[in-house]
């Protein structure tokens, strides 16, 4: 069943139970389901902690592996799996909403052109390379193009986490990476709309409509979100007599309006043949200039979103990983071949502008290039979303899906340790250089002091 239909399925199931003759009052669960749910939640948390602290990998790797092992693909331990997937999808919607809130318009003006260019090239190249590799392995045109599209996104979550850990988030190169990842997510949403049009019989109208719809939503909806939404909030609420002198209430009203907009935009974008995730992004983008809302979001939703995303990686993604298929040698070698699509991501790192007074591709600029390369190579949330949608819609086979998932997992695991080693080596080099300059200065001052004393001493 497509993930997007789970809410409809849940409502229809509830209605049928209420209307059935043998229905009983109330909704009940067994103690075993409750107990197993707590064990599963603990396992998700511990798996992420183990991956991060022991294996030096992103938490999501451990969370996905936990879902693979305890979910329907293998142990089938997690109770009510569709409920876990539903909560995971709620987490994904809130993650995209947060991505819209976190857009920094001022920084986008500084690095926006470079970020858009890197994101665009970093999307087109992996699609082309991935499709070419699939063609070379004998897949048909639809499957090959779909496979290439799975390698388009860059993980905004991994990029934000890694840049924060490396104390580089608020640097120009950090904001460049975040800007490129945000644009990459927008491109991924457009691609998701295109894939929806490829289900069933392909027609010109079916292909063009989602593309035009998504682009119109991005252009018109983005413009309205950035330019009109803040003015509308001031006119309708903040400049009114009852709220003009109560700025402490503004953030709460913005939060309420944002969720009303989210509830309105989710079906509007979905039924207009664009992705409902694009509606979530636009709802958040409308309040990206509100510092108060940003702080309120962190206070009220940061922990909730963290747990929902753990469930998303474990259930919405981990449950979909065909673990048993990894025993197939064909899946293994094709998955390794598909990792070649990431060369397109890695190459765009050398398009990074030089923010330092050094020669291009040397010293600190080379460090920035490598950091952009490894950051853009880390696939994540949307790559899994696109792959899961593709196999659910019948656009790719289960064997091809397993190979693509293996390549995405490798892209999530491999770049991050390299990223950290680069940052560590350059920090060590900077400390060594600073220590050498300090020692040289101290030696000069000591020599100058001794010389001065000698000159001042009576003969």
XYZ file of C-alpha atoms in Angstrom:
459
model
C 0.000 0.000 0.000
C 1.384 3.473 -0.826
C 2.412 5.315 2.324
C 0.351 8.362 1.340
C -2.842 6.241 1.542
C -2.275 5.058 5.101
C -4.383 7.841 6.715
C -7.250 7.056 4.329
C -6.881 3.350 5.111
C -6.909 4.029 8.860
C -10.090 6.153 8.618
C -11.880 3.674 6.356
C -10.945 0.751 8.635
C -12.227 2.653 11.657
C -15.486 3.504 9.879
C -16.055 -0.093 8.781
C -15.505 -1.336 12.330
C -17.909 1.230 13.766
C -20.594 0.358 11.228
C -20.187 -3.404 11.461
C -22.795 -5.362 13.397
C -20.261 -7.106 15.648
C -18.373 -3.950 16.611
C -17.819 -3.290 20.305
C -17.481 -0.005 22.100
C -13.952 1.351 22.489
C -10.617 0.489 20.936
C -8.556 -2.075 22.810
C -4.996 -3.359 22.709
C -3.386 -6.321 24.385
C -0.722 -6.056 27.051
C 1.675 -7.878 24.730
C 1.281 -5.184 22.053
C 1.949 -2.469 24.641
C 4.997 -4.257 26.044
C 6.471 -5.033 22.618
C 5.930 -1.396 21.579
C 7.997 -0.174 24.546
C 10.726 -2.697 23.772
C 10.751 -1.600 20.127
C 11.007 2.087 21.090
C 13.921 1.316 23.399
C 15.617 -0.725 20.670
C 15.278 2.168 18.187
C 16.837 4.616 20.646
C 19.630 2.239 21.668
C 20.403 1.309 18.058
C 20.844 4.977 17.130
C 22.993 5.593 20.208
C 25.174 2.587 19.405
C 25.680 3.689 15.805
C 26.644 7.226 16.840
C 28.846 6.602 19.887
C 30.490 3.301 19.012
C 30.518 3.128 15.207
C 30.825 6.920 14.644
C 27.943 6.859 12.172
C 24.710 8.871 11.976
C 22.000 7.757 14.415
C 19.655 7.038 11.540
C 21.856 4.115 10.438
C 21.260 2.312 13.743
C 17.581 3.213 13.684
C 17.121 1.862 10.159
C 18.987 -1.351 11.023
C 16.790 -1.784 14.125
C 13.666 -1.473 11.976
C 15.095 -3.930 9.470
C 15.808 -6.528 12.159
C 12.698 -6.174 14.342
C 10.162 -5.224 11.663
C 8.128 -7.319 9.209
C 11.082 -7.961 6.843
C 12.812 -10.233 9.382
C 11.723 -10.807 13.007
C 8.227 -9.262 12.706
C 8.511 -8.242 16.362
C 7.075 -4.698 16.204
C 3.309 -4.766 16.835
C 0.808 -2.988 14.558
C 3.417 -2.079 11.888
C 1.069 0.184 9.898
C 0.626 2.399 12.971
C 4.396 2.831 13.281
C 4.634 3.766 9.600
C 1.810 6.299 10.016
C 3.586 7.991 12.930
C 6.809 7.946 10.925
C 5.091 9.759 8.072
C 3.826 12.387 10.518
C 7.450 12.861 11.541
C 8.477 13.310 7.909
C 5.832 15.987 7.369
C 7.013 17.840 10.482
C 10.649 17.535 9.338
C 9.790 19.189 6.013
C 7.781 21.833 7.890
C 10.852 22.525 10.043
C 13.048 22.739 6.934
C 10.827 25.569 5.724
C 11.023 27.347 9.082
C 14.838 27.049 9.104
C 15.380 28.756 5.736
C 17.761 31.711 6.272
C 16.836 34.307 3.636
C 19.775 36.612 4.430
C 22.315 33.818 4.061
C 20.526 32.613 0.912
C 21.173 36.045 -0.612
C 24.903 35.641 0.088
C 25.415 32.040 -1.021
C 22.113 31.490 -2.812
C 23.408 31.449 -6.386
C 26.215 29.026 -5.543
C 23.873 26.906 -3.439
C 21.253 26.688 -6.199
C 23.914 25.852 -8.796
C 25.494 23.139 -6.652
C 22.065 21.683 -5.830
C 20.927 21.704 -9.472
C 24.107 20.152 -10.846
C 24.251 17.774 -7.877
C 20.759 16.552 -8.760
C 21.113 16.245 -12.528
C 24.459 14.398 -12.514
C 23.427 11.566 -10.140
C 20.155 11.110 -12.037
C 22.056 10.818 -15.324
C 24.749 8.533 -13.917
C 22.244 6.351 -12.056
C 19.998 6.014 -15.119
C 23.014 5.214 -17.309
C 24.195 2.512 -14.912
C 20.699 1.000 -14.817
C 20.527 1.004 -18.623
C 23.924 -0.705 -18.736
C 22.612 -3.416 -16.396
C 19.706 -4.108 -18.750
C 16.770 -2.332 -17.087
C 14.031 -0.686 -19.163
C 13.742 3.095 -19.595
C 11.124 3.702 -16.892
C 12.987 1.682 -14.266
C 16.336 3.225 -15.224
C 15.088 6.822 -14.968
C 13.342 6.036 -11.676
C 16.543 4.496 -10.295
C 18.485 7.620 -11.234
C 15.926 9.836 -9.482
C 16.452 7.918 -6.225
C 19.989 9.339 -6.033
C 18.952 12.975 -6.427
C 18.326 14.056 -2.792
C 20.864 15.121 -0.181
C 20.091 14.541 3.491
C 19.382 17.906 5.114
C 19.137 16.216 8.513
C 22.578 14.604 8.231
C 24.096 17.828 6.893
C 22.687 19.897 9.769
C 23.792 17.365 12.386
C 27.300 16.966 10.987
C 27.888 20.700 10.509
C 26.686 21.373 14.048
C 29.014 18.718 15.475
C 31.919 20.164 13.480
C 31.168 23.753 14.646
C 30.759 24.810 10.993
C 27.011 25.423 10.703
C 27.226 29.226 10.924
C 30.216 29.545 8.584
C 29.793 30.556 4.916
C 30.611 27.037 3.714
C 28.166 25.564 6.265
C 25.359 27.824 5.094
C 26.257 27.015 1.481
C 25.770 23.312 2.210
C 22.481 23.927 4.042
C 21.214 26.124 1.190
C 22.137 23.478 -1.380
C 20.479 20.747 0.714
C 17.261 22.798 1.045
C 17.147 23.392 -2.721
C 17.900 19.695 -3.198
C 14.865 18.833 -1.072
C 12.680 21.097 -3.208
C 13.992 19.376 -6.347
C 13.285 16.009 -4.695
C 9.685 17.067 -4.056
C 9.295 17.983 -7.730
C 10.798 14.612 -8.693
C 8.325 12.843 -6.398
C 5.515 14.587 -8.286
C 7.042 13.461 -11.603
C 7.246 9.851 -10.385
C 3.567 9.927 -9.433
C 2.785 10.818 -13.047
C 4.777 7.790 -14.274
C 2.487 5.304 -12.531
C 0.355 3.371 -14.980
C 0.104 4.539 -18.576
C 2.445 7.430 -19.340
C 0.768 10.316 -21.171
C 1.984 13.803 -22.020
C -0.680 15.342 -19.806
C 0.145 12.979 -16.966
C 3.844 13.885 -17.074
C 3.491 17.637 -17.681
C 0.740 18.327 -15.129
C 2.711 17.356 -11.979
C 5.815 19.212 -13.204
C 3.880 22.404 -13.978
C 1.905 22.096 -10.739
C 5.037 21.630 -8.629
C 6.869 24.505 -10.335
C 3.869 26.813 -9.904
C 3.618 25.903 -6.242
C 7.350 26.568 -5.803
C 7.262 29.878 -7.706
C 3.914 31.350 -6.669
C 3.607 29.628 -3.309
C 7.219 30.437 -2.415
C 6.760 34.099 -3.358
C 3.549 34.339 -1.343
C 5.175 32.612 1.628
C 8.183 34.940 1.692
C 6.632 38.269 0.692
C 2.912 38.161 1.482
C 2.554 35.925 4.549
C 4.510 38.191 6.983
C 2.559 41.267 5.833
C -0.753 39.421 6.137
C 0.105 38.371 9.699
C 0.817 41.978 10.648
C -2.382 43.339 9.079
C -4.711 40.599 10.297
C -3.285 40.039 13.772
C -0.286 41.954 15.077
C -1.422 45.493 14.184
C -4.874 44.988 15.655
C -5.817 46.745 18.876
C -5.946 43.617 21.038
C -2.497 42.297 19.983
C -0.488 45.405 19.116
C 0.891 45.776 22.640
C 1.226 42.042 23.365
C 4.274 40.789 21.404
C 4.629 37.810 23.749
C 1.502 36.290 22.171
C 2.637 36.693 18.570
C 4.622 33.435 18.408
C 1.706 31.355 19.647
C -0.623 32.886 17.058
C 1.967 32.269 14.326
C 2.210 28.626 15.415
C -1.584 28.246 15.225
C -1.791 29.889 11.782
C 1.124 27.792 10.514
C -0.626 24.537 11.426
C -3.889 25.779 9.884
C -1.892 26.520 6.730
C -0.284 23.079 6.918
C -3.683 21.364 7.142
C -4.894 23.413 4.153
C -1.766 23.005 1.998
C -1.319 19.250 2.444
C -4.481 18.307 0.472
C -4.177 21.328 -1.845
C -0.733 20.291 -3.105
C -1.576 16.586 -3.127
C -4.791 16.866 -5.160
C -3.215 19.360 -7.577
C -0.732 16.601 -8.523
C 2.193 18.106 -6.620
C 3.700 16.435 -3.546
C 1.969 17.010 -0.219
C 5.449 17.409 1.286
C 5.824 20.561 -0.807
C 2.755 21.921 0.989
C 4.428 21.226 4.341
C 7.561 23.063 3.211
C 5.595 26.121 2.061
C 3.689 26.238 5.360
C 6.979 26.451 7.237
C 8.565 28.836 4.734
C 5.792 31.360 5.420
C 7.256 31.888 8.910
C 10.980 31.557 8.199
C 11.554 35.209 9.207
C 9.928 34.793 12.639
C 12.611 34.299 15.276
C 9.956 33.905 17.979
C 8.211 31.071 16.154
C 11.562 29.363 15.564
C 12.312 29.405 19.293
C 8.795 28.243 20.162
C 9.109 25.380 17.675
C 12.364 24.219 19.273
C 10.851 24.444 22.758
C 7.655 22.541 21.992
C 8.441 20.205 19.115
C 12.185 19.424 19.069
C 11.926 16.353 21.324
C 8.655 15.187 19.766
C 10.114 15.484 16.262
C 13.270 13.672 17.339
C 11.251 10.636 18.429
C 8.951 10.747 15.403
C 11.988 10.758 13.114
C 13.420 7.767 14.965
C 10.154 5.975 14.229
C 10.287 7.227 10.626
C 13.750 5.769 10.007
C 12.954 2.521 11.821
C 9.446 1.941 10.442
C 8.768 4.012 7.322
C 12.223 3.101 5.983
C 13.509 0.123 7.965
C 10.292 -1.863 7.503
C 10.628 -1.400 3.736
C 14.197 -2.754 3.471
C 14.157 -6.263 1.991
C 16.779 -7.731 4.331
C 16.491 -11.247 2.975
C 17.212 -9.948 -0.542
C 20.699 -8.865 0.583
C 21.658 -12.535 0.439
C 21.241 -12.377 -3.341
C 24.642 -11.820 -5.037
C 22.933 -9.895 -7.859
C 21.499 -7.401 -5.380
C 24.936 -6.930 -3.805
C 26.903 -6.280 -6.994
C 24.212 -4.076 -8.516
C 24.006 -2.088 -5.274
C 27.762 -1.539 -5.358
C 27.520 -0.438 -9.000
C 24.728 2.023 -8.163
C 27.004 3.760 -5.655
C 28.786 5.124 -8.751
C 25.879 7.560 -9.099
C 27.257 9.365 -6.049
C 30.246 10.512 -8.107
C 27.905 13.204 -9.422
C 27.311 14.396 -5.855
C 30.983 14.229 -4.935
C 32.091 16.207 -7.986
C 29.962 19.271 -7.249
C 32.000 19.922 -4.124
C 34.733 21.410 -6.298
C 32.267 24.062 -7.459
C 32.373 25.608 -3.970
C 33.421 29.300 -3.948
C 36.669 30.305 -2.265
C 35.875 32.091 1.012
C 39.543 32.232 2.072
C 42.597 34.248 1.048
C 44.289 31.167 -0.392
C 44.820 29.633 -3.813
C 41.885 27.689 -5.231
C 41.848 23.956 -4.483
C 44.623 24.354 -1.940
C 44.678 24.684 1.830
C 41.379 25.792 3.365
C 39.585 25.991 0.008
C 40.447 22.355 -0.685
C 39.068 21.525 2.764
C 35.823 23.348 1.931
C 35.548 21.526 -1.394
C 35.961 18.128 0.263
C 33.476 18.997 3.014
C 30.875 20.029 0.412
C 31.594 16.834 -1.561
C 31.111 14.483 1.384
C 28.131 16.447 2.739
C 26.305 16.350 -0.597
C 27.128 12.635 -1.030
C 25.228 11.667 2.125
C 21.834 10.468 0.968
C 19.100 10.170 3.546
C 15.436 10.794 4.220
C 14.081 11.721 0.777
C 16.168 9.147 -1.079
C 14.457 6.401 0.920
C 11.064 8.082 0.448
C 11.481 8.154 -3.343
C 12.709 4.549 -3.462
C 9.835 3.296 -1.272
C 7.282 5.149 -3.408
C 8.836 3.757 -6.602
C 8.634 0.116 -5.506
C 5.122 0.550 -4.039
C 3.960 2.080 -7.337
C 5.513 -0.726 -9.390
C 8.010 1.565 -11.141
C 10.949 -0.636 -10.123
C 11.234 -4.309 -9.206
C 11.856 -5.518 -5.667
C 15.337 -6.718 -6.660
C 16.221 -3.330 -8.111
C 14.747 -1.668 -5.036
C 16.954 -3.781 -2.772
C 20.045 -2.779 -4.787
C 19.112 0.915 -4.642
C 18.500 0.729 -0.877
C 21.907 -0.909 -0.404
C 23.555 1.923 -2.386
C 21.684 4.559 -0.362
C 22.704 2.899 2.909
C 26.338 2.883 1.791
C 26.085 6.549 0.805
C 24.768 7.301 4.285
C 27.507 5.337 6.052
C 30.697 6.007 4.050
C 30.936 9.838 3.616
C 30.464 10.829 7.268
C 33.640 9.266 8.752
C 35.640 10.822 5.894
C 34.019 14.206 6.601
C 34.970 13.991 10.259
C 38.551 12.937 9.503
C 38.988 15.921 7.189
C 37.700 18.356 9.827
C 39.845 16.733 12.510
C 43.017 16.834 10.403
C 42.509 20.476 9.417
C 41.755 21.480 13.011
C 44.931 19.701 14.087
C 46.859 21.464 11.324
C 45.434 24.835 12.403
C 46.361 24.168 16.038
C 49.868 23.128 15.024
C 50.260 26.214 12.841
C 48.971 28.440 15.649
C 51.340 26.796 18.149
C 54.292 27.284 15.803
C 53.419 30.962 15.346
C 53.009 31.347 19.110
C 56.384 29.744 19.802
C 58.032 31.890 17.129
C 56.512 35.031 18.658
C 57.585 33.970 22.154
C 61.143 33.301 20.934
C 61.252 36.679 19.202
C 60.002 38.479 22.335
C 62.517 36.611 24.492
C 65.365 37.495 22.140
C 64.225 41.116 21.984
C 63.982 41.273 25.785
C 67.467 39.822 26.264
C 68.902 42.212 23.719
C 67.192 45.166 25.393
C 68.495 44.138 28.787
C 71.999 43.759 27.433
C 71.876 47.231 25.885
C 70.534 48.777 29.100
C 73.082 47.080 31.332
C 75.957 49.368 32.509
C 79.260 48.632 30.840
